């Protein structure tokens, strides 16, 4: 007789095992990131790769989201004569939510997949084994620089995204919604509170950590040649996005309490 | 005399299959051991267990008589510093230039400064007859034989006590393969180290081995000096050496 619950049970068990393996990996990655030696050259390279080269994609995303947000809030606000709140709500939405989440999602695509593919290729071509035989810990040389770089640079990227996002809203409001520029900016800064920005930056650091560890983990455990590397990159993006959205809710709820 | 490297009753199960079922083999300082055996018989797994890249389920890996499988991580890492390994596919880092590959452990583990590391890398390149003008190119631009040479230079640069070779001649033409064989013999002699190679290339095995061991069904089924290979009296060795499809070993296709 076929037990209909068997596949479900097997699924739950393998998911739990996967969570266990990932947790162990995160523990090792954390330990490698905070203890010497630090491969400073590798860290710099990753800061450029993950942070600097992501500026265009984050900037473009932010300016269009800020602009669209301003339009939507204007239309919605007009329904109860609250059009003047556009600057306040734009800055709130960008700093607390859209800046970090969109930057996180864009980087989940750009960076997680890239890390998984690069480390996955090194795994299947035995470069990681080779590194170990050359007395160099791959967690120190490969994982730690990526984790540190992503965790440190994502808040900076989000700060840039915040500014550009507010700019996007400003441009639309002033040019097509007849707002007064000086008044718009005054409203933005008077209304905004430090904790809005801080919440966004905390989220950004956590998302950066997720993006790098998921990418490294998927790459590190990949097998089965080119197919396996492709699978690792795809998994990295999906897992990173799901984790980012889940953790985003948890952090928001925690801060709202 | 304690062996330089000794594997004792190594067992390893992978994906529910007993790949290694009690492998016993040892090699002394200055000697070259070649392990032969069919595809999928666990030669690479044996090497990975010896190198600490895979943890055996049971058994001992003794280096100078001390069991590395039971050592704490830092001490084990120190013992592993005596090892050098040439990987089957070369396993060169494609993000680094050839000389940075060769000098990788000098720069990253031994903290030699880059100027000196480069000099030593170029000296190692000269030893394996890789022209110094290739120092600054990427490994991807080298031919297969040149990649093997670069991998060999990387394996010997820190003057290891034990050298491992995973199929050093696979995928090379017979003349290049023979040149690599000569280099291996030369390097092992020069360093005075112990060498463990795995291969299914019989001419290569004859050339580089002092002793040959045959791995089959997870066990060492025969072991003897290279000169005895043709008079081993072991049906499996005879079949393997002659390369016949019929005999005690069934090809799994
Ligand atoms: N990382 C691994 N995970 C699971 N199974 C593995 C792993 N590595 C090897 N195996 C399995 O172990 C067995 C022995 O593999 P191994 O690579 O040692 O063979 P080999 O003797 O080196 O063969 P070849 O001459 O083809 O290289 C194979 O069945 C292989 O599928
Ligand atoms: Mg093999």
Coordinates of C-alpha atoms and ligand atoms in Angstrom, one line a residue:
Chain A
X1 CA 0.0 0.0 0.0
X2 CA 1.2 3.5 -0.8
X3 CA 1.4 5.8 2.1
X4 CA 0.3 9.2 0.9
X5 CA 2.2 10.9 3.7
X6 CA 5.6 9.4 2.9
X7 CA 6.6 11.9 0.2
X8 CA 5.6 14.8 2.5
X9 CA 7.6 13.3 5.4
X10 CA 10.6 12.8 3.1
X11 CA 10.3 16.4 1.9
X12 CA 10.1 17.7 5.4
X13 CA 13.1 15.7 6.5
X14 CA 15.3 16.7 3.5
X15 CA 14.3 20.4 4.1
X16 CA 15.3 20.1 7.7
X17 CA 18.6 18.4 6.7
X18 CA 19.3 21.2 4.2
X19 CA 18.6 23.9 6.9
X20 CA 21.0 22.1 9.2
X21 CA 23.7 22.0 6.5
X22 CA 23.2 25.6 5.6
X23 CA 23.3 26.7 9.3
X24 CA 26.6 24.8 9.8
X25 CA 28.0 26.6 6.7
X26 CA 26.9 30.0 8.0
X27 CA 28.6 29.2 11.3
X28 CA 31.8 28.4 9.6
X29 CA 31.5 31.4 7.3
X30 CA 30.9 33.7 10.3
X31 CA 33.9 32.3 12.2
X32 CA 36.2 32.7 9.1
X33 CA 35.0 36.3 8.6
X34 CA 35.8 37.5 12.1
X35 CA 39.1 35.7 12.8
X36 CA 42.5 36.4 11.3
X37 CA 44.0 36.0 8.8
X38 CA 42.1 38.4 6.5
X39 CA 42.9 38.3 2.8
X40 CA 42.7 42.0 2.4
X41 CA 43.4 42.0 -1.4
X42 CA 40.5 39.6 -1.9
X43 CA 38.2 41.8 0.3
X44 CA 39.0 44.9 -1.8
X45 CA 38.3 43.0 -5.0
X46 CA 35.0 41.8 -3.7
X47 CA 34.0 45.3 -2.5
X48 CA 34.6 46.5 -6.1
X49 CA 32.8 43.5 -7.6
X50 CA 29.8 43.5 -5.3
X51 CA 29.5 47.1 -4.2
X52 CA 31.0 49.4 -6.8
X53 CA 29.9 47.6 -10.0
X54 CA 26.3 47.2 -8.6
X55 CA 25.9 51.0 -8.4
X56 CA 24.4 51.4 -11.9
X57 CA 21.8 48.7 -11.4
X58 CA 20.8 49.9 -8.0
X59 CA 20.7 53.6 -9.0
X60 CA 18.5 53.0 -12.1
X61 CA 16.1 50.8 -10.0
X62 CA 15.9 53.5 -7.3
X63 CA 15.2 56.5 -9.5
X64 CA 12.4 54.8 -11.3
X65 CA 10.8 53.4 -8.2
X66 CA 11.0 56.8 -6.5
X67 CA 9.3 58.4 -9.5
X68 CA 6.6 55.8 -9.8
X69 CA 6.0 55.9 -6.1
X70 CA 5.4 59.7 -6.2
X71 CA 2.9 59.3 -9.0
X72 CA 1.0 56.6 -7.2
X73 CA 0.9 58.4 -3.9
X74 CA -0.3 61.5 -5.7
X75 CA -3.2 59.7 -7.3
X76 CA -4.1 57.8 -4.1
X77 CA -3.7 60.9 -1.9
X78 CA -6.0 62.9 -4.2
X79 CA -8.8 60.7 -3.2
X80 CA -9.0 62.3 0.2
X81 CA -7.3 65.6 -0.6
X82 CA -3.9 64.5 0.8
X83 CA -1.8 65.2 -2.2
X84 CA 0.6 67.3 -0.2
X85 CA 1.9 64.1 1.7
X86 CA 3.7 62.9 -1.4
X87 CA 7.2 63.8 -0.2
X88 CA 6.6 62.3 3.3
X89 CA 5.3 59.0 2.1
X90 CA 7.9 58.7 -0.7
X91 CA 10.8 59.1 1.8
X92 CA 9.2 56.7 4.2
X93 CA 8.6 54.1 1.6
X94 CA 12.0 54.4 0.1
X95 CA 14.1 54.4 3.2
X96 CA 12.2 51.8 5.3
X97 CA 11.2 49.4 2.6
X98 CA 11.8 49.8 -1.1
X99 CA 15.5 50.9 -0.9
X100 CA 16.8 47.9 1.0
X101 CA 14.3 45.4 -0.5
X102 CA 14.9 46.4 -4.1
X103 CA 18.7 46.7 -3.7
X104 CA 18.6 43.3 -2.0
X105 CA 16.6 41.7 -4.8
X106 CA 18.7 43.2 -7.6
X107 CA 21.9 42.0 -5.8
X108 CA 20.3 38.6 -5.2
X109 CA 20.2 38.3 -9.0
X110 CA 23.5 39.9 -9.8
X111 CA 25.7 38.9 -6.9
X112 CA 24.3 35.6 -5.5
X113 CA 24.2 34.0 -8.9
X114 CA 27.7 35.3 -9.7
X115 CA 29.2 34.0 -6.5
X116 CA 27.5 30.6 -6.8
X117 CA 28.7 30.2 -10.4
X118 CA 32.3 31.2 -9.7
X119 CA 32.7 29.1 -6.5
X120 CA 30.7 26.2 -8.1
X121 CA 33.1 26.2 -11.1
X122 CA 36.0 26.2 -8.7
X123 CA 34.4 23.2 -6.9
X124 CA 33.7 21.1 -9.9
X125 CA 37.2 21.8 -11.4
X126 CA 38.8 20.8 -8.1
X127 CA 40.2 24.3 -7.6
X128 CA 38.8 24.3 -4.0
X129 CA 40.5 21.0 -3.2
X130 CA 43.7 22.4 -4.7
X131 CA 43.5 25.4 -2.5
X132 CA 43.2 23.2 0.6
X133 CA 46.3 21.2 -0.5
X134 CA 48.1 24.6 -0.8
X135 CA 47.6 25.2 2.9
X136 CA 45.0 27.9 2.3
X137 CA 41.5 27.6 3.9
X138 CA 38.9 28.3 1.2
X139 CA 36.6 29.7 3.8
X140 CA 39.2 32.4 4.5
X141 CA 40.2 33.0 1.0
X142 CA 36.9 32.7 -0.9
X143 CA 34.0 32.8 1.5
X144 CA 35.0 35.4 4.2
X145 CA 35.9 38.2 1.7
X146 CA 32.6 37.8 -0.1
X147 CA 30.5 37.7 3.1
X148 CA 32.3 40.8 4.6
X149 CA 32.2 42.7 1.3
X150 CA 28.5 42.1 0.8
X151 CA 27.6 42.8 4.4
X152 CA 29.6 46.1 4.5
X153 CA 28.8 47.5 1.0
X154 CA 25.1 46.8 0.8
X155 CA 24.2 49.5 3.4
X156 CA 26.3 52.0 1.4
X157 CA 24.5 51.0 -1.7
X158 CA 21.1 51.4 0.0
X159 CA 22.1 54.8 1.3
X160 CA 22.8 55.7 -2.3
X161 CA 19.5 54.1 -3.4
X162 CA 17.7 56.2 -0.7
X163 CA 19.1 59.4 -2.0
X164 CA 18.5 58.6 -5.7
X165 CA 15.0 57.2 -4.9
X166 CA 14.0 60.5 -3.2
X167 CA 15.5 62.3 -6.1
X168 CA 13.3 60.3 -8.5
X169 CA 10.2 61.3 -6.5
X170 CA 11.3 64.9 -6.4
X171 CA 11.9 65.1 -10.1
X172 CA 8.4 63.8 -10.9
X173 CA 6.7 65.9 -8.2
X174 CA 8.4 69.1 -9.3
X175 CA 8.2 68.6 -13.1
X176 CA 4.9 67.0 -13.6
X177 CA 2.9 67.4 -10.4
X178 CA 3.5 71.1 -9.8
X179 CA 5.2 70.8 -6.4
X180 CA 7.5 73.5 -5.2
X181 CA 11.0 72.1 -5.1
X182 CA 12.2 73.8 -1.9
X183 CA 9.0 72.9 -0.1
X184 CA 9.2 69.3 -1.3
X185 CA 12.7 68.9 0.1
X186 CA 11.8 70.6 3.4
X187 CA 8.8 68.3 3.8
X188 CA 11.0 65.3 3.1
X189 CA 13.7 66.2 5.7
X190 CA 11.3 67.5 8.4
X191 CA 9.2 64.3 8.3
X192 CA 12.0 61.7 8.0
X193 CA 13.4 60.3 11.2
X194 CA 16.8 58.8 11.7
X195 CA 15.2 55.5 12.7
X196 CA 13.7 55.1 9.2
X197 CA 17.1 55.2 7.6
X198 CA 18.7 53.1 10.3
X199 CA 16.0 50.4 9.8
X200 CA 16.8 50.4 6.1
X201 CA 20.5 50.1 6.7
X202 CA 20.1 47.2 9.2
X203 CA 18.0 45.4 6.6
X204 CA 20.7 46.1 4.0
X205 CA 23.5 44.6 6.1
X206 CA 21.4 41.5 6.8
X207 CA 20.4 41.1 3.1
X208 CA 24.1 41.5 2.1
X209 CA 25.0 38.7 4.5
X210 CA 22.2 36.5 3.1
X211 CA 23.2 37.2 -0.5
X212 CA 26.8 36.2 0.0
X213 CA 26.3 33.2 2.3
X214 CA 23.6 31.7 0.0
X215 CA 25.8 32.2 -3.1
X216 CA 28.9 30.7 -1.4
X217 CA 26.9 27.8 0.0
X218 CA 25.2 26.9 -3.3
X219 CA 28.5 27.1 -5.1
X220 CA 30.5 25.2 -2.5
X221 CA 28.2 22.2 -2.5
X222 CA 27.6 22.1 -6.2
X223 CA 28.5 19.0 -8.2
X224 CA 27.8 17.4 -11.5
X225 CA 29.8 19.6 -13.9
X226 CA 28.3 22.5 -15.9
X227 CA 24.8 21.4 -15.1
X228 CA 25.5 21.5 -11.4
X229 CA 27.0 24.9 -11.6
X230 CA 23.9 26.2 -13.5
X231 CA 21.7 24.7 -10.9
X232 CA 23.7 26.2 -8.1
X233 CA 23.4 29.7 -9.6
X234 CA 19.6 29.3 -10.1
X235 CA 19.1 28.0 -6.5
X236 CA 21.2 30.8 -5.1
X237 CA 18.9 33.4 -6.6
X238 CA 15.7 31.7 -5.6
X239 CA 16.8 30.9 -2.0
X240 CA 18.3 34.4 -1.5
X241 CA 15.2 36.1 -2.7
X242 CA 12.9 34.0 -0.5
X243 CA 15.1 34.5 2.5
X244 CA 15.4 38.3 1.9
X245 CA 11.6 38.7 1.7
X246 CA 11.0 36.6 4.8
X247 CA 13.7 38.3 6.9
X248 CA 12.5 41.7 5.6
X249 CA 9.2 41.0 7.2
X250 CA 10.7 39.8 10.5
X251 CA 13.0 42.8 10.8
X252 CA 10.2 45.2 10.0
X253 CA 7.9 43.6 12.5
X254 CA 10.6 43.7 15.2
X255 CA 11.3 47.4 14.6
X256 CA 7.6 48.3 14.6
X257 CA 7.0 46.6 18.0
Chain B
X1 CA 61.7 2.3 9.6
X2 CA 58.3 3.9 9.8
X3 CA 56.7 4.6 6.5
X4 CA 56.4 8.2 5.3
X5 CA 52.7 7.6 4.6
X6 CA 50.6 4.7 5.5
X7 CA 47.0 4.0 4.9
X8 CA 45.5 1.4 7.3
X9 CA 42.2 -0.3 6.8
X10 CA 40.6 2.7 5.1
X11 CA 36.9 2.3 4.6
X12 CA 34.7 4.8 2.8
X13 CA 31.1 4.5 1.8
X14 CA 29.7 7.0 -0.8
X15 CA 26.1 7.1 -1.9
X16 CA 25.4 3.8 -0.2
X17 CA 28.2 2.0 -2.0
X18 CA 31.3 0.7 -0.2
X19 CA 33.9 2.4 -2.4
X20 CA 36.9 1.6 -0.2
X21 CA 36.6 -1.6 1.9
X22 CA 39.8 -1.7 3.9
X23 CA 42.7 -0.2 1.9
X24 CA 46.1 -0.9 3.3
X25 CA 49.1 0.7 1.5
X26 CA 52.3 2.4 2.5
X27 CA 55.2 4.3 1.0
X28 CA 58.6 5.1 2.3
X29 CA 60.7 8.2 1.9
X30 CA 62.3 8.4 -1.5
X31 CA 60.1 5.8 -3.0
X32 CA 57.5 6.1 -5.7
X33 CA 54.3 4.1 -5.4
X34 CA 51.8 3.8 -8.2
X35 CA 48.2 2.6 -7.6
X36 CA 46.5 1.2 -10.7
X37 CA 42.9 0.1 -11.1
X38 CA 39.9 0.4 -13.2
X39 CA 37.6 3.4 -13.5
X40 CA 35.4 4.0 -10.5
X41 CA 37.4 1.6 -8.3
X42 CA 38.1 4.4 -5.8
X43 CA 41.6 5.5 -6.8
X44 CA 40.7 9.2 -6.6
X45 CA 38.8 8.6 -3.3
X46 CA 41.9 6.9 -1.8
X47 CA 44.0 9.9 -2.7
X48 CA 41.4 12.3 -1.3
X49 CA 41.3 10.4 2.0
X50 CA 45.1 10.5 2.2
X51 CA 45.1 14.2 1.5
X52 CA 42.4 14.9 4.1
X53 CA 40.0 16.2 1.4
X54 CA 37.7 13.4 2.4
X55 CA 37.2 11.9 5.8
X56 CA 37.3 8.1 5.8
X57 CA 34.5 6.3 7.7
X58 CA 37.2 4.3 9.5
X59 CA 40.8 3.4 9.3
X60 CA 44.0 5.5 9.8
X61 CA 46.1 7.8 7.7
X62 CA 49.6 7.8 9.2
X63 CA 52.2 10.4 8.3
X64 CA 55.5 9.6 9.9
X65 CA 53.6 7.2 12.1
X66 CA 51.1 9.8 13.4
X67 CA 47.4 9.4 12.6
X68 CA 46.2 12.6 10.9
X69 CA 42.5 11.6 11.1
X70 CA 42.6 12.0 14.9
X71 CA 44.5 15.2 15.0
X72 CA 42.9 18.5 15.9
X73 CA 42.4 20.7 12.9
X74 CA 45.4 23.1 13.4
X75 CA 47.9 20.3 13.8
X76 CA 46.5 18.4 10.9
X77 CA 46.9 21.5 8.8
X78 CA 50.5 21.7 9.8
X79 CA 51.2 18.1 8.8
X80 CA 49.4 18.7 5.5
X81 CA 51.9 21.5 4.7
X82 CA 54.3 18.7 3.8
X83 CA 52.0 17.5 1.0
X84 CA 52.1 18.5 -2.7
X85 CA 49.4 17.5 -5.2
X86 CA 49.1 17.5 -8.9
X87 CA 45.4 17.3 -9.9
X88 CA 44.0 15.4 -12.8
X89 CA 42.5 18.4 -14.5
X90 CA 45.3 20.7 -13.4
X91 CA 42.9 22.6 -11.1
X92 CA 44.8 25.8 -11.8
X93 CA 43.0 29.0 -10.5
X94 CA 41.7 30.6 -13.6
X95 CA 41.4 34.1 -12.0
X96 CA 45.2 34.2 -11.4
X97 CA 48.2 34.3 -13.7
X98 CA 50.4 31.3 -14.1
X99 CA 53.1 32.5 -11.7
X100 CA 50.5 33.5 -9.1
X101 CA 49.2 30.0 -9.4
X102 CA 52.6 28.4 -8.9
X103 CA 53.4 30.8 -6.0
X104 CA 49.9 30.6 -4.4
X105 CA 51.0 28.9 -1.2
X106 CA 54.1 31.0 -0.9
X107 CA 52.0 34.2 -1.0
X108 CA 48.9 33.1 0.9
X109 CA 50.1 30.5 3.4
X110 CA 53.8 31.1 3.8
X111 CA 53.7 34.9 3.7
X112 CA 56.6 35.3 1.2
X113 CA 56.6 38.7 -0.4
X114 CA 55.5 38.9 -4.0
X115 CA 58.9 39.8 -5.5
X116 CA 60.6 36.8 -4.0
X117 CA 57.5 34.6 -4.6
X118 CA 57.6 35.5 -8.3
X119 CA 61.4 34.7 -8.5
X120 CA 60.8 31.3 -6.9
X121 CA 57.8 30.6 -9.2
X122 CA 59.9 31.3 -12.3
X123 CA 62.6 29.1 -10.9
X124 CA 60.0 26.3 -10.5
X125 CA 58.8 27.0 -14.0
X126 CA 62.4 26.5 -15.3
X127 CA 62.6 23.2 -13.4
X128 CA 59.5 21.8 -15.2
X129 CA 60.7 23.4 -18.5
X130 CA 57.9 26.0 -18.8
X131 CA 59.3 29.1 -20.4
X132 CA 59.3 32.1 -18.2
X133 CA 57.4 34.2 -20.8
X134 CA 54.3 32.3 -19.7
X135 CA 54.5 33.6 -16.2
X136 CA 52.0 36.4 -16.7
X137 CA 49.4 34.7 -18.9
X138 CA 46.2 33.1 -17.6
X139 CA 46.2 29.3 -17.2
X140 CA 43.4 29.1 -19.8
X141 CA 45.8 30.1 -22.5
X142 CA 48.1 27.2 -21.8
X143 CA 47.9 23.8 -23.6
X144 CA 47.0 20.7 -21.6
X145 CA 50.7 19.6 -21.3
X146 CA 51.7 23.1 -20.2
X147 CA 48.9 23.2 -17.6
X148 CA 50.3 19.9 -16.3
X149 CA 53.7 21.4 -16.0
X150 CA 52.3 24.5 -14.2
X151 CA 50.4 22.2 -11.9
X152 CA 53.6 20.2 -11.2
X153 CA 55.6 23.4 -10.5
X154 CA 52.8 24.5 -8.1
X155 CA 53.0 21.1 -6.3
X156 CA 56.8 21.1 -5.9
X157 CA 57.5 24.8 -5.1
X158 CA 57.4 24.3 -1.3
X159 CA 59.6 21.2 -1.5
X160 CA 57.0 18.7 -0.2
X161 CA 57.8 15.5 1.7
X162 CA 55.0 13.6 0.0
X163 CA 53.9 14.2 -3.6
X164 CA 50.6 13.0 -5.0
X165 CA 49.7 12.7 -8.7
X166 CA 46.2 12.0 -9.9
X167 CA 46.4 10.6 -13.4
X168 CA 49.4 12.8 -14.4
X169 CA 49.4 11.7 -18.1
X170 CA 45.7 11.3 -18.9
X171 CA 44.6 13.4 -21.8
X172 CA 48.1 14.0 -23.1
X173 CA 49.7 12.7 -26.4
X174 CA 52.3 9.9 -25.8
X175 CA 55.3 12.1 -26.3
X176 CA 54.1 14.9 -23.9
X177 CA 53.0 12.1 -21.5
X178 CA 56.5 10.7 -21.5
X179 CA 58.0 14.1 -20.9
X180 CA 55.8 14.5 -17.9
X181 CA 56.8 11.0 -16.7
X182 CA 60.4 12.0 -16.9
X183 CA 59.8 15.2 -15.0
X184 CA 58.0 13.3 -12.2
X185 CA 60.9 10.9 -11.9
X186 CA 63.3 13.8 -11.9
X187 CA 61.4 15.8 -9.3
X188 CA 60.9 12.9 -6.9
X189 CA 64.6 12.1 -7.1
X190 CA 65.6 15.7 -6.6
X191 CA 63.3 16.3 -3.6
X192 CA 63.9 12.8 -2.2
X193 CA 60.2 12.7 -1.3
X194 CA 57.7 9.9 -1.2
X195 CA 55.4 9.8 -4.2
X196 CA 51.9 8.3 -4.6
X197 CA 50.5 8.3 -8.1
X198 CA 47.3 6.9 -9.5
X199 CA 46.9 6.0 -13.1
X200 CA 45.5 3.6 -15.6
X201 CA 48.2 4.4 -18.1
X202 CA 50.5 1.4 -17.9
X203 CA 53.6 2.8 -19.7
X204 CA 53.4 5.7 -17.3
X205 CA 53.1 3.4 -14.3
X206 CA 56.1 1.4 -15.4
X207 CA 58.2 4.5 -15.8
X208 CA 57.5 6.3 -12.6
X209 CA 56.9 3.5 -10.1
X210 CA 59.3 1.7 -7.8
X211 CA 56.3 -0.3 -6.6
X212 CA 52.9 -0.9 -8.0
X213 CA 49.7 -1.7 -6.1
X214 CA 46.4 -2.7 -7.7
X215 CA 43.1 -1.5 -6.3
X216 CA 40.0 -3.5 -7.0
X217 CA 36.6 -3.7 -5.3
X218 CA 37.8 -1.4 -2.6
X219 CA 40.9 -3.4 -1.6
X220 CA 44.5 -3.6 -2.6
X221 CA 44.6 -7.0 -4.4
X222 CA 48.2 -7.1 -5.4
X223 CA 51.4 -5.2 -4.6
X224 CA 55.0 -5.6 -5.7
X225 CA 58.0 -4.1 -7.3
X226 CA 57.6 -2.7 -10.8
X227 CA 59.8 -5.5 -12.2
X228 CA 57.4 -8.1 -11.0
X229 CA 54.4 -6.6 -12.8
X230 CA 54.5 -9.1 -15.7
X231 CA 55.1 -12.1 -13.4
X232 CA 52.7 -11.2 -10.6
X233 CA 50.8 -14.5 -10.8
X234 CA 47.7 -12.5 -10.1
X235 CA 45.0 -13.0 -12.8
X236 CA 43.5 -9.5 -12.2
X237 CA 46.8 -7.8 -12.6
X238 CA 47.5 -9.8 -15.7
X239 CA 44.2 -8.9 -17.2
X240 CA 44.7 -5.2 -16.4
X241 CA 48.2 -5.0 -17.7
X242 CA 47.3 -6.8 -20.9
X243 CA 44.1 -4.7 -21.2
X244 CA 41.8 -7.6 -22.0
X245 CA 38.0 -7.3 -21.6
X246 CA 37.6 -11.0 -20.6
X247 CA 38.9 -12.3 -17.3
X248 CA 38.1 -12.0 -13.6
X249 CA 37.4 -8.3 -13.9
X250 CA 34.1 -7.5 -15.5
X251 CA 34.1 -4.1 -17.3
X252 CA 31.2 -1.9 -16.1
X253 CA 30.0 0.1 -19.1
Ligands
LIG1 N1 32.3 13.2 -3.9 C1 31.7 12.0 -4.2 N2 30.4 11.8 -3.8 C2 29.8 10.7 -4.1 N3 30.3 9.6 -4.7 C3 31.6 9.8 -5.1 C4 32.3 11.0 -4.9 N4 33.6 10.8 -5.4 C5 33.6 9.6 -6.0 N5 32.4 9.0 -5.8 C6 32.1 7.6 -6.2 O1 33.1 6.8 -5.8 C7 33.5 5.8 -6.7 C8 35.0 5.8 -7.0 O2 35.3 7.0 -7.6 P1 36.8 7.4 -7.9 O3 36.8 8.8 -8.5 O4 37.7 7.2 -6.8 O5 37.2 6.4 -9.1 P2 38.6 6.2 -9.8 O6 39.2 4.9 -9.4 O7 39.5 7.4 -9.5 O8 38.1 6.2 -11.3 P3 38.8 7.0 -12.6 O9 39.9 6.1 -13.0 O10 37.6 6.9 -13.6 O11 39.1 8.3 -12.2 C9 32.6 6.1 -8.0 O12 31.6 5.2 -8.0 C10 32.1 7.5 -7.7 O13 30.8 7.6 -8.2
LIG2 MG1 40.0 9.3 -10.6

